[in-house]
PDB file of C-alpha atoms and ligand atoms in Angstrom:
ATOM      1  CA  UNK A 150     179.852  58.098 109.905  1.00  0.00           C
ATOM      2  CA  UNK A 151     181.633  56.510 112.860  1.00  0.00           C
ATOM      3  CA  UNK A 152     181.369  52.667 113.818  1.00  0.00           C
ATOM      4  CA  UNK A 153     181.638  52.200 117.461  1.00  0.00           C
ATOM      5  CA  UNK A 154     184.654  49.248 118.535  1.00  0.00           C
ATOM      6  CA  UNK A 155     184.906  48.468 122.139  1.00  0.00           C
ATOM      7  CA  UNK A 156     186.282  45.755 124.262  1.00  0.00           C
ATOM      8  CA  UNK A 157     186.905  44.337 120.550  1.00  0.00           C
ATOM      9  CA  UNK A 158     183.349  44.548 119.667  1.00  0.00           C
ATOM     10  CA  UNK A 159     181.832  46.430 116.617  1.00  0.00           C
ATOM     11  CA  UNK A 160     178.915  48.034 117.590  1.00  0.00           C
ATOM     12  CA  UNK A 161     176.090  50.077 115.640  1.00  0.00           C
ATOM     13  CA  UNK A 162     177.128  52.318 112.804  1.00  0.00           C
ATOM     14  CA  UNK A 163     176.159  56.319 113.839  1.00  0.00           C
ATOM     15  CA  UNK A 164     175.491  59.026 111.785  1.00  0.00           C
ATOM     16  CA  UNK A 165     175.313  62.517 113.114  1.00  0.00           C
ATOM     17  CA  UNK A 166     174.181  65.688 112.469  1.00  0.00           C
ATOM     18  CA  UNK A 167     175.260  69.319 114.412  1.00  0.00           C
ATOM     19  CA  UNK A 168     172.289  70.780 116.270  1.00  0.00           C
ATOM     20  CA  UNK A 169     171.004  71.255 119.601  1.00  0.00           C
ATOM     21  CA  UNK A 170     168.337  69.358 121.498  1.00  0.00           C
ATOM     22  CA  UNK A 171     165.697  71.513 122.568  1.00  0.00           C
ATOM     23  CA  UNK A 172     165.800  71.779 126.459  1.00  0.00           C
ATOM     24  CA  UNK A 173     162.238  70.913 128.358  1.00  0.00           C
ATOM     25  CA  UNK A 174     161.810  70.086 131.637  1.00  0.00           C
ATOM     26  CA  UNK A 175     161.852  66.553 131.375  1.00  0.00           C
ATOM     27  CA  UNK A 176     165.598  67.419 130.135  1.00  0.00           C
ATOM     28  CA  UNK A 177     165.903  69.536 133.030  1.00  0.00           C
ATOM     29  CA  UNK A 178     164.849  67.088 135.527  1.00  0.00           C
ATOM     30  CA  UNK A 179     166.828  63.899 133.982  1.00  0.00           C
ATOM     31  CA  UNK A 180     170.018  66.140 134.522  1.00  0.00           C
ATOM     32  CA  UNK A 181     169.189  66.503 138.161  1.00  0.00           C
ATOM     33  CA  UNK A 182     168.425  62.760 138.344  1.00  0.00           C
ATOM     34  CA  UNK A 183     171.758  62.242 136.790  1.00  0.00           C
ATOM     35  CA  UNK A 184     173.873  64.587 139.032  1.00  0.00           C
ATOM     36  CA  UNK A 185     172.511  62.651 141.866  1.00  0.00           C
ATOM     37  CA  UNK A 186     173.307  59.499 140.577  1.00  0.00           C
ATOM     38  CA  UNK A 187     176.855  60.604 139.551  1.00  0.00           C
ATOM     39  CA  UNK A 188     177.378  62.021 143.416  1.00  0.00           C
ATOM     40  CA  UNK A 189     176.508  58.154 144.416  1.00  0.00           C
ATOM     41  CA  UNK A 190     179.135  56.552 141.729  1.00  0.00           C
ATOM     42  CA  UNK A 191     176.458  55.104 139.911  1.00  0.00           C
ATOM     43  CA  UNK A 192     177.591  57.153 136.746  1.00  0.00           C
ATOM     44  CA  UNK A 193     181.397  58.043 136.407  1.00  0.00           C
ATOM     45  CA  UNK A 194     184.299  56.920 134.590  1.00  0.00           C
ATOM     46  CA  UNK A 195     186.738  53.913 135.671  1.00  0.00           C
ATOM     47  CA  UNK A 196     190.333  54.486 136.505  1.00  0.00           C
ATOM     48  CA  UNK A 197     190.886  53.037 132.635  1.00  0.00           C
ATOM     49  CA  UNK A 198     189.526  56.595 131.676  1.00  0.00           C
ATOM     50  CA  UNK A 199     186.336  54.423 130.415  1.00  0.00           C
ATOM     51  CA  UNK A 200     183.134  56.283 131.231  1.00  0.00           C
ATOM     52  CA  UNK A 201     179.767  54.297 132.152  1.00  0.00           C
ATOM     53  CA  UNK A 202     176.256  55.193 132.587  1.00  0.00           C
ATOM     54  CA  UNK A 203     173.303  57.662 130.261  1.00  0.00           C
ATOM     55  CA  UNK A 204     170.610  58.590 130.751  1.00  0.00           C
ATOM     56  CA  UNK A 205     167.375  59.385 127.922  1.00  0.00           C
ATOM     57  CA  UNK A 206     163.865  60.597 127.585  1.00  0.00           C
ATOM     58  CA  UNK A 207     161.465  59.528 124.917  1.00  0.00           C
ATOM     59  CA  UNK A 208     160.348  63.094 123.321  1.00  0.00           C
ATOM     60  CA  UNK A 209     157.817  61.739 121.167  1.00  0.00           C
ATOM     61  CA  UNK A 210     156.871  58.202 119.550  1.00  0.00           C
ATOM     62  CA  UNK A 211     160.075  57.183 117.901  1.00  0.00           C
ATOM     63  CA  UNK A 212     162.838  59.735 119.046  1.00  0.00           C
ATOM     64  CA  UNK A 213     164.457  60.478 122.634  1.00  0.00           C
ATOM     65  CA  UNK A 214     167.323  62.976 123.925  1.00  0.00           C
ATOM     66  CA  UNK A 215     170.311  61.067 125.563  1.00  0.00           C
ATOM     67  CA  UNK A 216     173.672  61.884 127.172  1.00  0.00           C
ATOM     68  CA  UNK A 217     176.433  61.999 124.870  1.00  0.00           C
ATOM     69  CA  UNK A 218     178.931  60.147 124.468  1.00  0.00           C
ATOM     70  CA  UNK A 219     181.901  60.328 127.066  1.00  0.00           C
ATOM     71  CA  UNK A 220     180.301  62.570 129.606  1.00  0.00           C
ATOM     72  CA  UNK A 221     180.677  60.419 132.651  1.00  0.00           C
ATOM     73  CA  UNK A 222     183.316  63.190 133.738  1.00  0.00           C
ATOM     74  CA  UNK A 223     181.314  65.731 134.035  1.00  0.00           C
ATOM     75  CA  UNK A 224     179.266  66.265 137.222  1.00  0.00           C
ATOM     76  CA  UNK A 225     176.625  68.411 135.590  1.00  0.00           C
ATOM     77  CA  UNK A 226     175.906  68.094 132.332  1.00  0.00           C
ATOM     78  CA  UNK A 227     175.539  71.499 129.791  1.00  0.00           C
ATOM     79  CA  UNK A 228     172.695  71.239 126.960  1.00  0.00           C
ATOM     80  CA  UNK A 229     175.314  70.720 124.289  1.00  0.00           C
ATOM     81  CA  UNK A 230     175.997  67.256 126.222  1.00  0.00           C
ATOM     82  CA  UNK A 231     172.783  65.775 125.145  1.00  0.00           C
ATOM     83  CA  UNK A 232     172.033  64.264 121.959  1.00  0.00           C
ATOM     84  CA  UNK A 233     168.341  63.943 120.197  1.00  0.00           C
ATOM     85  CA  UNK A 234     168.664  60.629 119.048  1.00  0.00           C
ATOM     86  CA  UNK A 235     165.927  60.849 115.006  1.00  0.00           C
ATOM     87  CA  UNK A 236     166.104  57.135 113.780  1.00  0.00           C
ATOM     88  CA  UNK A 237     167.671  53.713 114.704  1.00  0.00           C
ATOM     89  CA  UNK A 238     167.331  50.184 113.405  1.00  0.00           C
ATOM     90  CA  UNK A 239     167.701  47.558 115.222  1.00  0.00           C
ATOM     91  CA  UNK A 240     167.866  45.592 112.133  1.00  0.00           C
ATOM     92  CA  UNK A 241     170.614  47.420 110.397  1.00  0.00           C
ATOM     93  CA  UNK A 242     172.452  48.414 113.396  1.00  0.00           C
ATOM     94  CA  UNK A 243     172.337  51.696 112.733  1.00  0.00           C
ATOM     95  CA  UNK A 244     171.623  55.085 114.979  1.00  0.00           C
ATOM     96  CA  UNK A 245     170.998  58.583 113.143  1.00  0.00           C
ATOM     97  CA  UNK A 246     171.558  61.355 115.786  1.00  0.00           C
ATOM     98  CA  UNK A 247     171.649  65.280 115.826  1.00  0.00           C
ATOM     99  CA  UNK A 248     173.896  67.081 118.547  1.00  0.00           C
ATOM    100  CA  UNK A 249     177.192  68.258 118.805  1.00  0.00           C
ATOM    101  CA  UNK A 250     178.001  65.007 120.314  1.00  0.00           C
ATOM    102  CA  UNK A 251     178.092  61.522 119.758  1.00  0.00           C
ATOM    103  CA  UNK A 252     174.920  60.097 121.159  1.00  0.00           C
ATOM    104  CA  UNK A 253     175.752  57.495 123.857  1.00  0.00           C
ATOM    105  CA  UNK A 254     177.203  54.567 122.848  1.00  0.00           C
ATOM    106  CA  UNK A 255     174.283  52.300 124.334  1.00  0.00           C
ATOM    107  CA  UNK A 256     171.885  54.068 122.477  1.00  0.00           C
ATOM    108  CA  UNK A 257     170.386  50.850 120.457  1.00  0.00           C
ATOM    109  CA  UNK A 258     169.791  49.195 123.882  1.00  0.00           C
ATOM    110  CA  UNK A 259     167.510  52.639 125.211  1.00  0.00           C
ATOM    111  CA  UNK A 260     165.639  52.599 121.761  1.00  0.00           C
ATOM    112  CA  UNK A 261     165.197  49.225 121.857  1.00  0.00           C
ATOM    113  CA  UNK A 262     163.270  49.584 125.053  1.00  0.00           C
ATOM    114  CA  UNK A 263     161.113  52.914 123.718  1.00  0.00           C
ATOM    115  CA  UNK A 264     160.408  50.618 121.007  1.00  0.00           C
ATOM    116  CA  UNK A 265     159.105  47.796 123.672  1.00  0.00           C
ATOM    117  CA  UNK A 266     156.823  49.812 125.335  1.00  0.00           C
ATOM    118  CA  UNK A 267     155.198  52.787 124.201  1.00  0.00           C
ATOM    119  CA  UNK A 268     154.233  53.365 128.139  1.00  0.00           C
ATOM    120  CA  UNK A 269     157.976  53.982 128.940  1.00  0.00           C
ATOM    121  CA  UNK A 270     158.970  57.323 129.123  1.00  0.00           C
ATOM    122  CA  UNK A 271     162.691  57.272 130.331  1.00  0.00           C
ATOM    123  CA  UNK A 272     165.391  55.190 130.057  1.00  0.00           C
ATOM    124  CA  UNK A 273     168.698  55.109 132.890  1.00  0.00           C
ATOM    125  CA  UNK A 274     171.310  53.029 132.406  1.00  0.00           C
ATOM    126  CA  UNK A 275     173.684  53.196 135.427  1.00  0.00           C
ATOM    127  CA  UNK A 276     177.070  50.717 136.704  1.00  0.00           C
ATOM    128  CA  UNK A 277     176.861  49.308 140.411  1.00  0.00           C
ATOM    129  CA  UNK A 278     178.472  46.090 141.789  1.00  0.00           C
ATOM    130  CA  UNK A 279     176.760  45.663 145.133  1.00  0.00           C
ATOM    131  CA  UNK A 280     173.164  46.693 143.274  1.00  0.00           C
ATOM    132  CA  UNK A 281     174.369  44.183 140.020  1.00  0.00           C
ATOM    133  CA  UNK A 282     175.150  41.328 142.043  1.00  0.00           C
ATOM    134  CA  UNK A 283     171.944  41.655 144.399  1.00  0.00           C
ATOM    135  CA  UNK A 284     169.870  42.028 141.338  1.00  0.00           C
ATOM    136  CA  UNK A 285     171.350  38.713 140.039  1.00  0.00           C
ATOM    137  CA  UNK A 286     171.101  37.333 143.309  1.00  0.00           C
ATOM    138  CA  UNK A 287     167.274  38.054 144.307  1.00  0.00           C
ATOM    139  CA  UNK A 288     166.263  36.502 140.373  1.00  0.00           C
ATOM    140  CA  UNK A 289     165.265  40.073 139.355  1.00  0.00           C
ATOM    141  CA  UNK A 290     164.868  40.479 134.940  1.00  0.00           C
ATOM    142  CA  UNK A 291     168.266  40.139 133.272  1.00  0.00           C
ATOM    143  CA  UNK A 292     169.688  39.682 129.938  1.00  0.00           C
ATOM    144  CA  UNK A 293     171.900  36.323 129.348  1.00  0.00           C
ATOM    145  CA  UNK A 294     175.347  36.352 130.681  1.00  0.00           C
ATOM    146  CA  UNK A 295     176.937  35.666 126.707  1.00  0.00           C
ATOM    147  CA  UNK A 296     174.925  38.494 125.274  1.00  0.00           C
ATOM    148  CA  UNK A 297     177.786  41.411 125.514  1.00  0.00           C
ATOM    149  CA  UNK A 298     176.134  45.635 125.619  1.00  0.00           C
ATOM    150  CA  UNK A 299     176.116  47.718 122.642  1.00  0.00           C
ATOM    151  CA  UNK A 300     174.960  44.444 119.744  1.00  0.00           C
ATOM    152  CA  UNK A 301     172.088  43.964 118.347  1.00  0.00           C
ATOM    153  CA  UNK A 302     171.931  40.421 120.387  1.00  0.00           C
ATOM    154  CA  UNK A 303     171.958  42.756 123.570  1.00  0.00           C
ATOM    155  CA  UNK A 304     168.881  44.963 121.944  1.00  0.00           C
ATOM    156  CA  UNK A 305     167.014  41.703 120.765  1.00  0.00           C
ATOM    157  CA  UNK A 306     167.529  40.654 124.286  1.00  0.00           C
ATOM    158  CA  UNK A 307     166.362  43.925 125.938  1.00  0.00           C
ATOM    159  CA  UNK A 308     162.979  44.110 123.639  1.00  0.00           C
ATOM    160  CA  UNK A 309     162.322  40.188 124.758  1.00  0.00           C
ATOM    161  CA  UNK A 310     162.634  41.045 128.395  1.00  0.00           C
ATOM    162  CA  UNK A 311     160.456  44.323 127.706  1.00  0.00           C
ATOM    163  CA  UNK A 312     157.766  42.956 126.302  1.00  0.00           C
ATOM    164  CA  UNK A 313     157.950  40.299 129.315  1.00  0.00           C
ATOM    165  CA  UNK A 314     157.232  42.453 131.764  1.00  0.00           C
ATOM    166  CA  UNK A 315     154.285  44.006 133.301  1.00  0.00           C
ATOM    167  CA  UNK A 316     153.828  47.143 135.317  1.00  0.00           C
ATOM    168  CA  UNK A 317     156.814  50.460 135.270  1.00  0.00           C
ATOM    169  CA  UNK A 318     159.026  51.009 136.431  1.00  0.00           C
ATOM    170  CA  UNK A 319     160.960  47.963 136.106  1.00  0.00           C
ATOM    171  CA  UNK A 320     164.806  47.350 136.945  1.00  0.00           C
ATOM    172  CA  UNK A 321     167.140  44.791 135.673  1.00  0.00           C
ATOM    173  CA  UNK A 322     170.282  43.404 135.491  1.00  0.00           C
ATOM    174  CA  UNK A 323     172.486  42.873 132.228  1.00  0.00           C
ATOM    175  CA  UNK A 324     174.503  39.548 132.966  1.00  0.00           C
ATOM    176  CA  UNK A 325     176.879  40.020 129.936  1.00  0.00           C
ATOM    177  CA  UNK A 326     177.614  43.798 130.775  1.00  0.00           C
ATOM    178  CA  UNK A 327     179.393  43.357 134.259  1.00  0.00           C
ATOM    179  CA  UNK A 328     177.937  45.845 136.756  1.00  0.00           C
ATOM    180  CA  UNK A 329     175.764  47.231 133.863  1.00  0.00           C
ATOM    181  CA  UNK A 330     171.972  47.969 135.296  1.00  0.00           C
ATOM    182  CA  UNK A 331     168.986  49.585 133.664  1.00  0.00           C
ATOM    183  CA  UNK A 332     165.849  51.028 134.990  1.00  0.00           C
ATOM    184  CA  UNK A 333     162.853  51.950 132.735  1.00  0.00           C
ATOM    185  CA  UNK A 334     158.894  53.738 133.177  1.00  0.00           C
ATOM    186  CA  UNK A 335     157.135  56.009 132.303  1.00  0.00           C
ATOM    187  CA  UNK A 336     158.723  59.203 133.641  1.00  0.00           C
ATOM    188  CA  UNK A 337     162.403  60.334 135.467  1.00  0.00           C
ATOM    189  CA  UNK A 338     160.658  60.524 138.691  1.00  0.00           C
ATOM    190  CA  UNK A 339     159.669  57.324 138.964  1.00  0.00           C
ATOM    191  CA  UNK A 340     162.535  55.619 137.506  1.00  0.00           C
ATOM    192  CA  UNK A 341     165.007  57.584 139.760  1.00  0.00           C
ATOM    193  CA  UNK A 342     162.912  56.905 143.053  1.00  0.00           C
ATOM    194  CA  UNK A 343     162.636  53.131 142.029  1.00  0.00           C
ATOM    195  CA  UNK A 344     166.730  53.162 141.346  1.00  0.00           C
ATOM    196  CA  UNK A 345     167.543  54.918 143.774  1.00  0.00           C
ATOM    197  CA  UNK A 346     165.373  52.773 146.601  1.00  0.00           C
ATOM    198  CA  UNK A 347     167.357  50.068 145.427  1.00  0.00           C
ATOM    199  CA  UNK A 348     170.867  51.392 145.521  1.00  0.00           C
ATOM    200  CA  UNK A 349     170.105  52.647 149.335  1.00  0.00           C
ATOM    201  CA  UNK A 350     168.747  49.144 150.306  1.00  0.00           C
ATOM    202  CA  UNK A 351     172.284  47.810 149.325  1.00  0.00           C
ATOM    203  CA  UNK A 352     174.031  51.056 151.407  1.00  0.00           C
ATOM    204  CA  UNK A 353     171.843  49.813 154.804  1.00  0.00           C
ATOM    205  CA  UNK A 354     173.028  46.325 154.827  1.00  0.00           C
TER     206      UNK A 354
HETATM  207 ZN1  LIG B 199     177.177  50.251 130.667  1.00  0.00          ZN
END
């Protein structure tokens, strides 16, 4: 049992079990997807030693596989990194895991999404100013400035602007999580080609 506390706010309550995900290629390709976003600084850790961005895939209805938690050091990540998140609640707060890991610590916000849309397939959550401020800037989705990441506010607000949109992939900012962006569809490809598209046009001008 482990209750998350960061930047002074308690987040969900975890419980995990050891265990290993089982590794598929959706895994396989995520981790790629990640690597590449890591080699851009879109995932990493801040010179406060505090690591940002994870990555998921939905594996069936309710349950997905996510990056640990505090693995933004690592430049490839090893199977024991990942973390098959069984059963949250939104309601309760809570997140029921199985890995040798922690699962992520914004776990509640990427099941929150799964739970959205049954369409979406994977879930990356990366930190960029010059893509977070353009975002804000050009009126794309957001979350509300005073909702802060890792509540259940921020996954109440995250199902709202889910079940807002239409079409995948879909990319938006989150106002009260400075820098904090999040792409979601229906598989890695498509959610690292829309990201990544984005990212570049802020590299060009
Ligand atoms: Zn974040």
């Amino acid at each position: 049992m482990n209750t998350y506390v960061d930047d002074g706010y308690i987040k969900y309550t975890s419980k995990r079990c050891d265990g290993s995900v089982v590794w598929s290629e959706d895994l396989e390709a995520l981790n790629r997807s990640r690597t590449n976003l890591f080699d851009l600084g879109l995932i990493g850790v801040y010179a406060n030693g505090v690591g940002f961005g994870n990555l998921s895939v939905r594996t069936d209805e309710h349950q997905f596989v996510i990056t640990g938690s505090a693995t933004g050091a690592s430049r490839v990540l090893q199977r024991e990194q990942f973390s098959l998140v069984e059963s949250f609640s939104v309601e309760r707060n809570t997140v029921r895991s199985r890995g040798p890991l922690h699962a992520s610590s914004e776990s509640m916000t990427h099941g929150a999404i799964y739970q959205g849309n049954p369409a979406v397939g994977c879930v990356i959550h990366v930190h960029n100013r010059l893509l977070f401020d353009r975002l804000l800037r050009q009126g794309y989705p957001a979350t509300p400035a005073d909702v802060p990441y890792g509540t259940p506010a921020m996954a109440y607000a995250v199902q709202r602007l889910v079940r807002a949109q239409h079409g995948l992939p879909v990319v938006f900012a989150m106002a009260g999580h400075d820098e904090g962006i999040i792409a979601y569809g229906a598989d890695v490809q498509s959610v690292h080609a829309q990201l990544h598209g984005l990212f570049q046009g802020t590299q060009d001008s």
